[in-house]
PDB file of C-alpha atoms in Angstrom:
ATOM      1  CA  UNK B   1      -0.105 -10.537  -9.194  1.00  0.00           C
ATOM      2  CA  UNK B   2       2.568  -8.352 -10.743  1.00  0.00           C
ATOM      3  CA  UNK B   3       0.140  -5.471 -11.012  1.00  0.00           C
ATOM      4  CA  UNK B   4      -0.823  -5.819  -7.371  1.00  0.00           C
ATOM      5  CA  UNK B   5       2.842  -5.766  -6.374  1.00  0.00           C
ATOM      6  CA  UNK B   6       3.295  -2.497  -8.247  1.00  0.00           C
ATOM      7  CA  UNK B   7       0.263  -1.015  -6.532  1.00  0.00           C
ATOM      8  CA  UNK B   8       1.512  -2.125  -3.136  1.00  0.00           C
ATOM      9  CA  UNK B   9       4.900  -0.538  -3.753  1.00  0.00           C
ATOM     10  CA  UNK B  10       3.180   2.747  -4.621  1.00  0.00           C
ATOM     11  CA  UNK B  11       1.122   2.557  -1.440  1.00  0.00           C
ATOM     12  CA  UNK B  12       4.198   1.886   0.686  1.00  0.00           C
ATOM     13  CA  UNK B  13       5.747   5.052  -0.755  1.00  0.00           C
ATOM     14  CA  UNK B  14       2.781   7.072   0.495  1.00  0.00           C
ATOM     15  CA  UNK B  15       2.672   8.693   3.970  1.00  0.00           C
ATOM     16  CA  UNK B  16       2.690   6.425   6.984  1.00  0.00           C
ATOM     17  CA  UNK B  17      -0.892   7.342   7.848  1.00  0.00           C
ATOM     18  CA  UNK B  18      -2.060   5.981   4.495  1.00  0.00           C
ATOM     19  CA  UNK B  19       0.026   2.854   5.086  1.00  0.00           C
ATOM     20  CA  UNK B  20      -1.708   2.263   8.398  1.00  0.00           C
ATOM     21  CA  UNK B  21      -5.106   2.634   6.757  1.00  0.00           C
ATOM     22  CA  UNK B  22      -4.149   0.233   3.985  1.00  0.00           C
ATOM     23  CA  UNK B  23      -2.827  -2.326   6.469  1.00  0.00           C
ATOM     24  CA  UNK B  24      -6.106  -2.196   8.370  1.00  0.00           C
ATOM     25  CA  UNK B  25      -7.956  -2.865   5.138  1.00  0.00           C
ATOM     26  CA  UNK B  26      -5.830  -5.873   4.202  1.00  0.00           C
TER      27      UNK B  26
END
């Protein structure tokens, strides 16, 4: 779970477009 949190934080730091794509995937 901790590793996933770290990955999520990295994703949130990425451009908004990537965030939108990730949100659609989750």
